[in-house]
PDB file of C-alpha atoms in Angstrom:
ATOM      1  CA  MET C   1      45.992-166.636  -1.913  1.00  0.00           C
ATOM      2  CA  PRO C   2      45.248-168.618   1.226  1.00  0.00           C
ATOM      3  CA  GLN C   3      42.349-167.444   3.368  1.00  0.00           C
ATOM      4  CA  GLU C   4      44.533-166.941   6.474  1.00  0.00           C
ATOM      5  CA  GLN C   5      46.015-163.740   4.985  1.00  0.00           C
ATOM      6  CA  TYR C   6      42.702-161.793   5.549  1.00  0.00           C
ATOM      7  CA  PRO C   7      42.069-161.818   9.299  1.00  0.00           C
ATOM      8  CA  HIS C   8      39.998-158.469   9.341  1.00  0.00           C
ATOM      9  CA  ARG C   9      37.110-159.452   7.148  1.00  0.00           C
ATOM     10  CA  SER C  10      33.701-158.430   8.504  1.00  0.00           C
ATOM     11  CA  THR C  11      32.085-161.625   7.348  1.00  0.00           C
ATOM     12  CA  MET C  12      33.719-164.906   8.147  1.00  0.00           C
ATOM     13  CA  GLN C  13      32.687-168.415   7.179  1.00  0.00           C
ATOM     14  CA  THR C  14      32.534-170.579  10.255  1.00  0.00           C
ATOM     15  CA  SER C  15      30.921-173.756  11.099  1.00  0.00           C
ATOM     16  CA  GLU C  16      28.049-171.831  12.764  1.00  0.00           C
ATOM     17  CA  GLY C  17      27.308-169.537   9.759  1.00  0.00           C
ATOM     18  CA  PRO C  18      28.287-166.014   8.598  1.00  0.00           C
ATOM     19  CA  GLN C  19      28.863-163.270  11.367  1.00  0.00           C
ATOM     20  CA  VAL C  20      28.110-159.557  10.471  1.00  0.00           C
ATOM     21  CA  TYR C  21      29.430-156.470  12.442  1.00  0.00           C
ATOM     22  CA  LYS C  22      27.000-153.431  12.232  1.00  0.00           C
ATOM     23  CA  VAL C  23      28.528-149.913  12.015  1.00  0.00           C
ATOM     24  CA  GLY C  24      26.300-146.749  12.817  1.00  0.00           C
ATOM     25  CA  ILE C  25      23.864-145.207  15.374  1.00  0.00           C
ATOM     26  CA  TYR C  26      20.842-147.201  16.283  1.00  0.00           C
ATOM     27  CA  GLY C  27      18.199-147.197  18.916  1.00  0.00           C
ATOM     28  CA  TRP C  28      17.466-144.214  21.175  1.00  0.00           C
ATOM     29  CA  ARG C  29      20.589-142.409  20.004  1.00  0.00           C
ATOM     30  CA  LYS C  30      19.268-142.391  16.451  1.00  0.00           C
ATOM     31  CA  ARG C  31      15.893-141.038  17.587  1.00  0.00           C
ATOM     32  CA  CYS C  32      17.578-138.243  19.617  1.00  0.00           C
ATOM     33  CA  LEU C  33      19.706-137.280  16.639  1.00  0.00           C
ATOM     34  CA  TYR C  34      16.651-137.024  14.401  1.00  0.00           C
ATOM     35  CA  PHE C  35      14.873-134.964  17.066  1.00  0.00           C
ATOM     36  CA  PHE C  36      17.743-132.458  17.341  1.00  0.00           C
ATOM     37  CA  VAL C  37      17.990-132.180  13.550  1.00  0.00           C
ATOM     38  CA  LEU C  38      14.256-131.511  13.348  1.00  0.00           C
ATOM     39  CA  LEU C  39      14.448-128.939  16.176  1.00  0.00           C
ATOM     40  CA  LEU C  40      17.361-127.202  14.415  1.00  0.00           C
ATOM     41  CA  MET C  41      15.377-126.987  11.176  1.00  0.00           C
ATOM     42  CA  ILE C  42      12.414-125.496  13.066  1.00  0.00           C
ATOM     43  CA  LEU C  43      14.664-122.883  14.694  1.00  0.00           C
ATOM     44  CA  ILE C  44      16.167-122.013  11.325  1.00  0.00           C
ATOM     45  CA  LEU C  45      12.712-121.527   9.820  1.00  0.00           C
ATOM     46  CA  VAL C  46      11.552-119.426  12.774  1.00  0.00           C
ATOM     47  CA  ASN C  47      14.734-117.329  12.624  1.00  0.00           C
ATOM     48  CA  LEU C  48      14.287-116.813   8.887  1.00  0.00           C
ATOM     49  CA  ALA C  49      10.642-115.845   9.369  1.00  0.00           C
ATOM     50  CA  MET C  50      11.543-113.357  12.143  1.00  0.00           C
ATOM     51  CA  THR C  51      14.283-111.852   9.988  1.00  0.00           C
ATOM     52  CA  ILE C  52      11.882-111.397   7.075  1.00  0.00           C
ATOM     53  CA  TRP C  53       9.287-109.871   9.422  1.00  0.00           C
ATOM     54  CA  ILE C  54      11.826-107.425  10.893  1.00  0.00           C
ATOM     55  CA  LEU C  55      12.958-106.426   7.408  1.00  0.00           C
ATOM     56  CA  LYS C  56       9.351-105.855   6.417  1.00  0.00           C
ATOM     57  CA  VAL C  57       8.428-103.875   9.543  1.00  0.00           C
ATOM     58  CA  MET C  58      11.580-101.735   9.523  1.00  0.00           C
ATOM     59  CA  ASN C  59      11.151-101.186   5.786  1.00  0.00           C
ATOM     60  CA  PHE C  60      14.652-102.281   4.841  1.00  0.00           C
ATOM     61  CA  THR C  61      15.497-101.591   1.210  1.00  0.00           C
ATOM     62  CA  ILE C  62      18.625-101.213  -0.830  1.00  0.00           C
ATOM     63  CA  ASP C  63      18.309 -97.415  -0.326  1.00  0.00           C
ATOM     64  CA  GLY C  64      18.024 -97.448   3.477  1.00  0.00           C
ATOM     65  CA  MET C  65      15.693 -98.401   6.289  1.00  0.00           C
ATOM     66  CA  GLY C  66      12.466 -96.927   7.660  1.00  0.00           C
ATOM     67  CA  ASN C  67      12.271 -93.167   7.128  1.00  0.00           C
ATOM     68  CA  LEU C  68      15.993 -93.034   6.382  1.00  0.00           C
ATOM     69  CA  ARG C  69      17.115 -93.023   2.787  1.00  0.00           C
ATOM     70  CA  ILE C  70      20.660 -92.876   1.468  1.00  0.00           C
ATOM     71  CA  THR C  71      20.967 -90.643  -1.586  1.00  0.00           C
ATOM     72  CA  GLU C  72      23.813 -89.134  -3.559  1.00  0.00           C
ATOM     73  CA  LYS C  73      23.509 -85.861  -1.622  1.00  0.00           C
ATOM     74  CA  GLY C  74      23.448 -87.471   1.831  1.00  0.00           C
ATOM     75  CA  LEU C  75      20.848 -88.891   4.201  1.00  0.00           C
ATOM     76  CA  LYS C  76      17.156 -88.200   3.715  1.00  0.00           C
ATOM     77  CA  LEU C  77      14.622 -88.541   6.536  1.00  0.00           C
ATOM     78  CA  GLU C  78      10.915 -88.716   5.805  1.00  0.00           C
ATOM     79  CA  GLY C  79       8.400 -88.154   8.614  1.00  0.00           C
ATOM     80  CA  ASP C  80       9.135 -87.721  12.323  1.00  0.00           C
ATOM     81  CA  SER C  81      12.559 -88.776  13.594  1.00  0.00           C
ATOM     82  CA  GLU C  82      13.886 -89.052  17.131  1.00  0.00           C
ATOM     83  CA  PHE C  83      17.571 -88.713  18.073  1.00  0.00           C
ATOM     84  CA  LEU C  84      18.621 -90.072  21.451  1.00  0.00           C
ATOM     85  CA  LYS C  85      22.235 -88.873  21.261  1.00  0.00           C
ATOM     86  CA  PRO C  86      23.987 -85.802  19.799  1.00  0.00           C
ATOM     87  CA  LYS C  87      24.167 -85.637  16.025  1.00  0.00           C
ATOM     88  CA  LYS C  88      26.861 -83.790  14.111  1.00  0.00           C
ATOM     89  CA  LYS C  89      25.834 -82.668  10.656  1.00  0.00           C
ATOM     90  CA  LYS C  90      27.248 -80.164   8.222  1.00  0.00           C
ATOM     91  CA  LYS C  91      23.865 -79.169   6.851  1.00  0.00           C
ATOM     92  CA  ILE C  92      20.233 -79.872   7.796  1.00  0.00           C
ATOM     93  CA  ARG C  93      17.350 -78.721   5.615  1.00  0.00           C
ATOM     94  CA  SER C  94      13.748 -79.681   4.906  1.00  0.00           C
ATOM     95  CA  ARG C  95      12.170 -80.816   1.695  1.00  0.00           C
ATOM     96  CA  PRO C  96      11.375 -78.036  -0.801  1.00  0.00           C
ATOM     97  CA  GLY C  97       8.108 -76.392   0.164  1.00  0.00           C
ATOM     98  CA  ASN C  98       7.892 -78.038   3.616  1.00  0.00           C
ATOM     99  CA  PRO C  99       8.811 -76.529   7.015  1.00  0.00           C
ATOM    100  CA  LEU C 100      11.530 -77.867   9.303  1.00  0.00           C
ATOM    101  CA  TYR C 101      10.472 -78.628  12.898  1.00  0.00           C
ATOM    102  CA  PHE C 102      12.661 -79.152  15.959  1.00  0.00           C
ATOM    103  CA  GLN C 103      10.753 -80.560  18.910  1.00  0.00           C
ATOM    104  CA  SER C 104      12.059 -81.410  22.365  1.00  0.00           C
ATOM    105  CA  ALA C 105      10.604 -82.208  25.779  1.00  0.00           C
ATOM    106  CA  ARG C 106      12.924 -79.668  27.475  1.00  0.00           C
ATOM    107  CA  ASN C 107      14.854 -77.351  25.188  1.00  0.00           C
ATOM    108  CA  VAL C 108      16.593 -77.104  21.842  1.00  0.00           C
ATOM    109  CA  THR C 109      20.180 -75.849  21.880  1.00  0.00           C
ATOM    110  CA  VAL C 110      22.226 -74.853  18.840  1.00  0.00           C
ATOM    111  CA  ASN C 111      25.962 -74.322  19.402  1.00  0.00           C
ATOM    112  CA  ILE C 112      28.584 -72.879  17.051  1.00  0.00           C
ATOM    113  CA  LEU C 113      32.077 -74.162  17.877  1.00  0.00           C
ATOM    114  CA  ASN C 114      35.533 -73.155  16.735  1.00  0.00           C
ATOM    115  CA  GLU C 115      38.408 -75.423  15.805  1.00  0.00           C
ATOM    116  CA  LYS C 116      39.188 -75.997  19.500  1.00  0.00           C
ATOM    117  CA  THR C 117      35.568 -77.041  20.220  1.00  0.00           C
ATOM    118  CA  LYS C 118      34.970 -73.850  22.188  1.00  0.00           C
ATOM    119  CA  VAL C 119      31.436 -72.474  22.081  1.00  0.00           C
ATOM    120  CA  LEU C 120      31.308 -69.178  20.164  1.00  0.00           C
ATOM    121  CA  THR C 121      27.547 -68.758  19.734  1.00  0.00           C
ATOM    122  CA  ARG C 122      24.684 -70.502  21.495  1.00  0.00           C
ATOM    123  CA  LEU C 123      20.938 -70.375  20.915  1.00  0.00           C
ATOM    124  CA  VAL C 124      18.763 -71.973  23.608  1.00  0.00           C
ATOM    125  CA  THR C 125      14.994 -72.267  23.201  1.00  0.00           C
ATOM    126  CA  GLY C 126      13.508 -73.470  26.469  1.00  0.00           C
ATOM    127  CA  PRO C 127      10.086 -73.634  28.137  1.00  0.00           C
ATOM    128  CA  GLN C 128      10.658 -70.330  29.937  1.00  0.00           C
ATOM    129  CA  ALA C 129      12.601 -68.163  27.489  1.00  0.00           C
ATOM    130  CA  VAL C 130      14.671 -67.997  24.321  1.00  0.00           C
ATOM    131  CA  GLU C 131      18.311 -67.145  25.007  1.00  0.00           C
ATOM    132  CA  ALA C 132      20.993 -66.096  22.543  1.00  0.00           C
ATOM    133  CA  HIS C 133      24.623 -66.023  23.693  1.00  0.00           C
ATOM    134  CA  SER C 134      26.972 -64.232  21.310  1.00  0.00           C
ATOM    135  CA  GLN C 135      29.090 -61.112  20.984  1.00  0.00           C
ATOM    136  CA  LYS C 136      26.474 -59.440  18.779  1.00  0.00           C
ATOM    137  CA  PHE C 137      22.849 -60.167  17.903  1.00  0.00           C
ATOM    138  CA  GLU C 138      21.371 -58.903  14.615  1.00  0.00           C
ATOM    139  CA  VAL C 139      18.012 -59.099  12.859  1.00  0.00           C
ATOM    140  CA  LYS C 140      17.951 -58.229   9.146  1.00  0.00           C
ATOM    141  CA  THR C 141      15.441 -58.251   6.317  1.00  0.00           C
ATOM    142  CA  LEU C 142      15.739 -60.388   3.217  1.00  0.00           C
ATOM    143  CA  SER C 143      17.343 -57.450   1.426  1.00  0.00           C
ATOM    144  CA  GLY C 144      20.011 -57.140   4.124  1.00  0.00           C
ATOM    145  CA  LYS C 145      18.654 -54.043   5.899  1.00  0.00           C
ATOM    146  CA  LEU C 146      19.404 -53.968   9.611  1.00  0.00           C
ATOM    147  CA  LEU C 147      16.278 -54.016  11.772  1.00  0.00           C
ATOM    148  CA  PHE C 148      17.733 -54.703  15.225  1.00  0.00           C
ATOM    149  CA  SER C 149      21.164 -55.267  16.727  1.00  0.00           C
ATOM    150  CA  ALA C 150      22.516 -55.542  20.246  1.00  0.00           C
ATOM    151  CA  ASP C 151      26.001 -55.861  21.715  1.00  0.00           C
ATOM    152  CA  ASP C 152      27.862 -54.824  24.862  1.00  0.00           C
ATOM    153  CA  ASN C 153      27.997 -51.152  23.836  1.00  0.00           C
ATOM    154  CA  GLU C 154      24.606 -50.316  22.335  1.00  0.00           C
ATOM    155  CA  VAL C 155      21.264 -51.516  21.024  1.00  0.00           C
ATOM    156  CA  VAL C 156      20.304 -50.303  17.552  1.00  0.00           C
ATOM    157  CA  VAL C 157      16.781 -50.302  16.104  1.00  0.00           C
ATOM    158  CA  GLY C 158      17.036 -49.822  12.349  1.00  0.00           C
ATOM    159  CA  ALA C 159      13.329 -49.860  11.504  1.00  0.00           C
ATOM    160  CA  GLU C 160      11.743 -46.689  10.210  1.00  0.00           C
ATOM    161  CA  ARG C 161       9.177 -46.733  13.018  1.00  0.00           C
ATOM    162  CA  LEU C 162       9.336 -48.174  16.523  1.00  0.00           C
ATOM    163  CA  ARG C 163       5.872 -48.915  17.909  1.00  0.00           C
ATOM    164  CA  VAL C 164       5.187 -49.741  21.557  1.00  0.00           C
ATOM    165  CA  LEU C 165       1.728 -51.264  22.004  1.00  0.00           C
ATOM    166  CA  GLY C 166       1.715 -51.471  25.803  1.00  0.00           C
ATOM    167  CA  ALA C 167      -1.053 -49.605  27.620  1.00  0.00           C
ATOM    168  CA  GLU C 168       1.449 -48.063  30.058  1.00  0.00           C
ATOM    169  CA  GLY C 169       3.724 -46.794  27.310  1.00  0.00           C
ATOM    170  CA  THR C 170       7.504 -47.061  27.400  1.00  0.00           C
ATOM    171  CA  VAL C 171       9.632 -46.714  30.523  1.00  0.00           C
ATOM    172  CA  PHE C 172      13.224 -45.458  30.212  1.00  0.00           C
ATOM    173  CA  PRO C 173      15.099 -45.647  33.540  1.00  0.00           C
ATOM    174  CA  LYS C 174      17.926 -43.544  32.099  1.00  0.00           C
ATOM    175  CA  SER C 175      18.405 -41.189  29.193  1.00  0.00           C
ATOM    176  CA  ILE C 176      17.167 -41.725  25.650  1.00  0.00           C
ATOM    177  CA  GLU C 177      18.608 -40.227  22.475  1.00  0.00           C
ATOM    178  CA  THR C 178      16.411 -39.901  19.394  1.00  0.00           C
ATOM    179  CA  PRO C 179      15.884 -37.373  16.603  1.00  0.00           C
ATOM    180  CA  ASN C 180      12.098 -37.659  16.605  1.00  0.00           C
ATOM    181  CA  VAL C 181       9.367 -38.670  19.052  1.00  0.00           C
ATOM    182  CA  ARG C 182       5.799 -38.771  17.755  1.00  0.00           C
ATOM    183  CA  ALA C 183       2.533 -40.613  18.277  1.00  0.00           C
ATOM    184  CA  ASP C 184       0.389 -42.500  15.794  1.00  0.00           C
ATOM    185  CA  PRO C 185      -2.141 -40.512  13.752  1.00  0.00           C
ATOM    186  CA  PHE C 186      -5.108 -39.343  15.845  1.00  0.00           C
ATOM    187  CA  LYS C 187      -3.318 -40.415  19.030  1.00  0.00           C
ATOM    188  CA  GLU C 188      -1.897 -38.136  21.698  1.00  0.00           C
ATOM    189  CA  LEU C 189       1.779 -38.047  22.617  1.00  0.00           C
ATOM    190  CA  ARG C 190       2.538 -37.927  26.306  1.00  0.00           C
ATOM    191  CA  LEU C 191       5.960 -37.445  27.907  1.00  0.00           C
ATOM    192  CA  GLU C 192       5.651 -38.029  31.627  1.00  0.00           C
ATOM    193  CA  SER C 193       7.932 -38.471  34.631  1.00  0.00           C
ATOM    194  CA  PRO C 194       5.751 -39.351  37.658  1.00  0.00           C
ATOM    195  CA  THR C 195       8.454 -39.212  40.352  1.00  0.00           C
ATOM    196  CA  ARG C 196      11.461 -37.526  38.742  1.00  0.00           C
ATOM    197  CA  ALA C 197      12.259 -34.599  36.482  1.00  0.00           C
ATOM    198  CA  LEU C 198      11.779 -34.583  32.729  1.00  0.00           C
ATOM    199  CA  VAL C 199      14.767 -33.034  30.970  1.00  0.00           C
ATOM    200  CA  MET C 200      15.031 -32.434  27.216  1.00  0.00           C
ATOM    201  CA  GLU C 201      18.396 -31.287  25.856  1.00  0.00           C
ATOM    202  CA  ALA C 202      19.659 -30.638  22.349  1.00  0.00           C
ATOM    203  CA  PRO C 203      22.777 -28.801  21.167  1.00  0.00           C
ATOM    204  CA  LYS C 204      20.939 -27.003  18.343  1.00  0.00           C
ATOM    205  CA  GLY C 205      17.388 -26.717  19.586  1.00  0.00           C
ATOM    206  CA  ILE C 206      14.204 -28.477  20.599  1.00  0.00           C
ATOM    207  CA  GLU C 207      11.048 -28.200  18.543  1.00  0.00           C
ATOM    208  CA  ILE C 208       7.632 -29.100  19.959  1.00  0.00           C
ATOM    209  CA  ASN C 209       4.934 -29.031  17.320  1.00  0.00           C
ATOM    210  CA  ALA C 210       1.231 -29.944  17.424  1.00  0.00           C
ATOM    211  CA  GLU C 211      -0.174 -29.307  13.959  1.00  0.00           C
ATOM    212  CA  ALA C 212      -3.749 -30.455  14.547  1.00  0.00           C
ATOM    213  CA  GLY C 213      -4.270 -30.063  18.287  1.00  0.00           C
ATOM    214  CA  SER C 214      -3.217 -28.386  21.477  1.00  0.00           C
ATOM    215  CA  LEU C 215       0.000 -28.561  23.458  1.00  0.00           C
ATOM    216  CA  LYS C 216      -0.100 -28.901  27.226  1.00  0.00           C
ATOM    217  CA  ALA C 217       2.754 -28.804  29.749  1.00  0.00           C
ATOM    218  CA  THR C 218       1.917 -29.541  33.388  1.00  0.00           C
ATOM    219  CA  CYS C 219       4.193 -29.800  36.413  1.00  0.00           C
ATOM    220  CA  ARG C 220       3.896 -29.991  40.203  1.00  0.00           C
ATOM    221  CA  THR C 221       6.115 -27.106  41.309  1.00  0.00           C
ATOM    222  CA  GLU C 222       7.918 -25.022  38.691  1.00  0.00           C
ATOM    223  CA  LEU C 223       7.901 -24.739  34.917  1.00  0.00           C
ATOM    224  CA  ARG C 224      10.980 -22.882  33.689  1.00  0.00           C
ATOM    225  CA  LEU C 225      11.722 -21.636  30.188  1.00  0.00           C
ATOM    226  CA  GLU C 226      15.331 -20.520  30.151  1.00  0.00           C
ATOM    227  CA  SER C 227      17.497 -19.224  27.341  1.00  0.00           C
ATOM    228  CA  LYS C 228      21.087 -18.353  28.179  1.00  0.00           C
ATOM    229  CA  ASP C 229      22.309 -16.829  24.910  1.00  0.00           C
ATOM    230  CA  GLY C 230      19.102 -16.256  22.963  1.00  0.00           C
ATOM    231  CA  GLU C 231      15.520 -15.284  23.493  1.00  0.00           C
ATOM    232  CA  ILE C 232      12.153 -16.919  24.184  1.00  0.00           C
ATOM    233  CA  THR C 233       9.481 -16.092  21.642  1.00  0.00           C
ATOM    234  CA  LEU C 234       5.778 -16.676  22.202  1.00  0.00           C
ATOM    235  CA  ASN C 235       4.272 -16.334  18.741  1.00  0.00           C
ATOM    236  CA  SER C 236       0.477 -16.564  18.854  1.00  0.00           C
ATOM    237  CA  ALA C 237      -2.574 -14.535  17.993  1.00  0.00           C
ATOM    238  CA  LYS C 238      -3.732 -14.752  21.593  1.00  0.00           C
ATOM    239  CA  ILE C 239      -1.687 -15.341  24.751  1.00  0.00           C
ATOM    240  CA  LYS C 240      -3.582 -15.889  28.016  1.00  0.00           C
ATOM    241  CA  LEU C 241      -2.258 -15.831  31.583  1.00  0.00           C
ATOM    242  CA  PRO C 242      -5.486 -16.342  33.534  1.00  0.00           C
ATOM    243  CA  ASN C 243      -4.159 -16.922  37.055  1.00  0.00           C
ATOM    244  CA  LEU C 244      -1.778 -13.993  37.444  1.00  0.00           C
ATOM    245  CA  PRO C 245      -2.154 -12.003  40.678  1.00  0.00           C
ATOM    246  CA  GLN C 246      -3.472  -8.465  40.458  1.00  0.00           C
ATOM    247  CA  GLY C 247      -2.186  -5.393  42.206  1.00  0.00           C
ATOM    248  CA  SER C 248      -4.369  -3.949  44.961  1.00  0.00           C
ATOM    249  CA  SER C 249      -3.689  -0.274  44.259  1.00  0.00           C
ATOM    250  CA  SER C 250      -6.295   1.257  41.926  1.00  0.00           C
ATOM    251  CA  SER C 251      -8.272   4.456  41.571  1.00  0.00           C
ATOM    252  CA  ALA C 252     -11.610   4.461  43.394  1.00  0.00           C
ATOM    253  CA  GLY C 253     -14.680   3.883  41.264  1.00  0.00           C
ATOM    254  CA  SER C 254     -12.677   2.711  38.320  1.00  0.00           C
ATOM    255  CA  ARG C 255     -14.125  -0.403  36.683  1.00  0.00           C
ATOM    256  CA  GLN C 256     -12.005  -0.619  33.603  1.00  0.00           C
ATOM    257  CA  LYS C 257     -10.845  -4.082  32.475  1.00  0.00           C
ATOM    258  CA  ILE C 258      -7.588  -3.043  30.900  1.00  0.00           C
ATOM    259  CA  TYR C 259      -4.494  -4.240  32.725  1.00  0.00           C
ATOM    260  CA  GLU C 260      -0.781  -3.812  32.451  1.00  0.00           C
ATOM    261  CA  LEU C 261       1.540  -6.842  32.614  1.00  0.00           C
ATOM    262  CA  CYS C 262       4.323  -6.236  35.126  1.00  0.00           C
ATOM    263  CA  VAL C 263       7.475  -8.166  36.030  1.00  0.00           C
ATOM    264  CA  CYS C 264       8.997  -8.257  39.505  1.00  0.00           C
ATOM    265  CA  PRO C 265      12.777  -8.283  40.003  1.00  0.00           C
ATOM    266  CA  ASN C 266      12.527 -11.953  40.989  1.00  0.00           C
ATOM    267  CA  GLY C 267      10.797 -12.750  37.684  1.00  0.00           C
ATOM    268  CA  ARG C 268       7.235 -12.976  38.985  1.00  0.00           C
ATOM    269  CA  LEU C 269       4.481 -11.665  36.689  1.00  0.00           C
ATOM    270  CA  PHE C 270       1.411  -9.784  37.892  1.00  0.00           C
ATOM    271  CA  LEU C 271      -1.333  -7.578  36.519  1.00  0.00           C
ATOM    272  CA  SER C 272      -1.937  -3.963  37.340  1.00  0.00           C
ATOM    273  CA  GLN C 273      -4.801  -1.782  36.170  1.00  0.00           C
ATOM    274  CA  ALA C 274      -3.548   0.372  33.350  1.00  0.00           C
ATOM    275  CA  GLY C 275      -3.419   4.097  33.806  1.00  0.00           C
ATOM    276  CA  SER C 276      -2.190   7.094  31.939  1.00  0.00           C
ATOM    277  CA  SER C 277       1.315   6.007  32.906  1.00  0.00           C
ATOM    278  CA  SER C 278       2.837   2.740  34.152  1.00  0.00           C
ATOM    279  CA  THR C 279       1.302   1.485  37.379  1.00  0.00           C
ATOM    280  CA  CYS C 280       3.746  -1.390  37.945  1.00  0.00           C
ATOM    281  CA  GLN C 281       5.800   0.511  40.472  1.00  0.00           C
ATOM    282  CA  ILE C 282       2.714   1.273  42.542  1.00  0.00           C
ATOM    283  CA  ASN C 283       1.892  -2.445  42.952  1.00  0.00           C
ATOM    284  CA  THR C 284       5.316  -3.598  44.086  1.00  0.00           C
ATOM    285  CA  SER C 285       3.704  -5.204  47.152  1.00  0.00           C
ATOM    286  CA  VAL C 286       2.857  -8.210  44.956  1.00  0.00           C
ATOM    287  CA  CYS C 287       6.549  -8.944  44.508  1.00  0.00           C
ATOM    288  CA  LEU C 288       7.167  -9.382  48.247  1.00  0.00           C
TER     289      LEU C 288
END
C-alpha cells in the first residue's frame, strides 16, 4: 500500500530524521507517584503490625478474646471482668470449686421480673445495709428446714434455739408469744420491765421452774398472785415471811417466839403471838 494511508504512525521518516512521541509520567510527577506508593506501603505495614499487636495483647483466638471464651455451654469468663452496662443472662455460675464474687463501687442489685418487666423481687446490697424487697423472705437449711421467714403478717423463727448475745438482752415493745423461755446453762434468766408492767398469761397455766437455783420476783409497788377459779399452792419445806407486821397486844412478861399468821379482811397478813386460842381478833388494829 502507499505510505499516505497511515497518517497516525508515531515514527515518521522525514528529511530531518525519525520523530518519536513519548507516552507516560516523567519528571517530578513520577517521583511524587513513587513517594505516595512508598508511603502507602509503609502505612499498610504499620497497620498490619498494629493489628497483630492488638490481637496479641487482647488475646484473640478462635475460641474468643481475652478472658472471654465461647464454649458449647455458653460464655466462659476467666479472671476479673468489668461490665459497664446491664447484662441479661439466664444463668451465671462460677467454676467448680471456686467462689463467685460480685463487686461494685456502690451497690449490687438483683431484680426478678415478670413477663411485663415488673419487678417482683429485689435484693440490694449497698454500703449501708442489705435490703430485700419481696412478699415473703425465707431462710432454709440444705435439707429444706425453715430457719427464718418474714412477711406482712408474722415473723417465724424455725430454729430449735434462739440465742440473743447482746449485753442488754432482748427488748419487746409489745407482746411476745412463746411456749418456752429459758437461759443458757449456768446463766440466769431475767424477765424485766423497767418502766411498765410485766404480764404473763396462758390459757392452761404458767410454770416457773428453777431446778438448780433460786427464784426471785421483785416489784416496786405490788406483787399479786390471783386465782379466780382455782387455788394458790405454796409447796415447800420452809416458807418465810420475814417482814410481816406484828400485833401489839400480848401478855406481859411473855417472851415466847411462837406466832400465829393472821389475815385481815383486806387481805393483809400479820403476825400475832400465839396463845391458847386465836389472837388474831385481838390485833385487828394492824388491819386499819
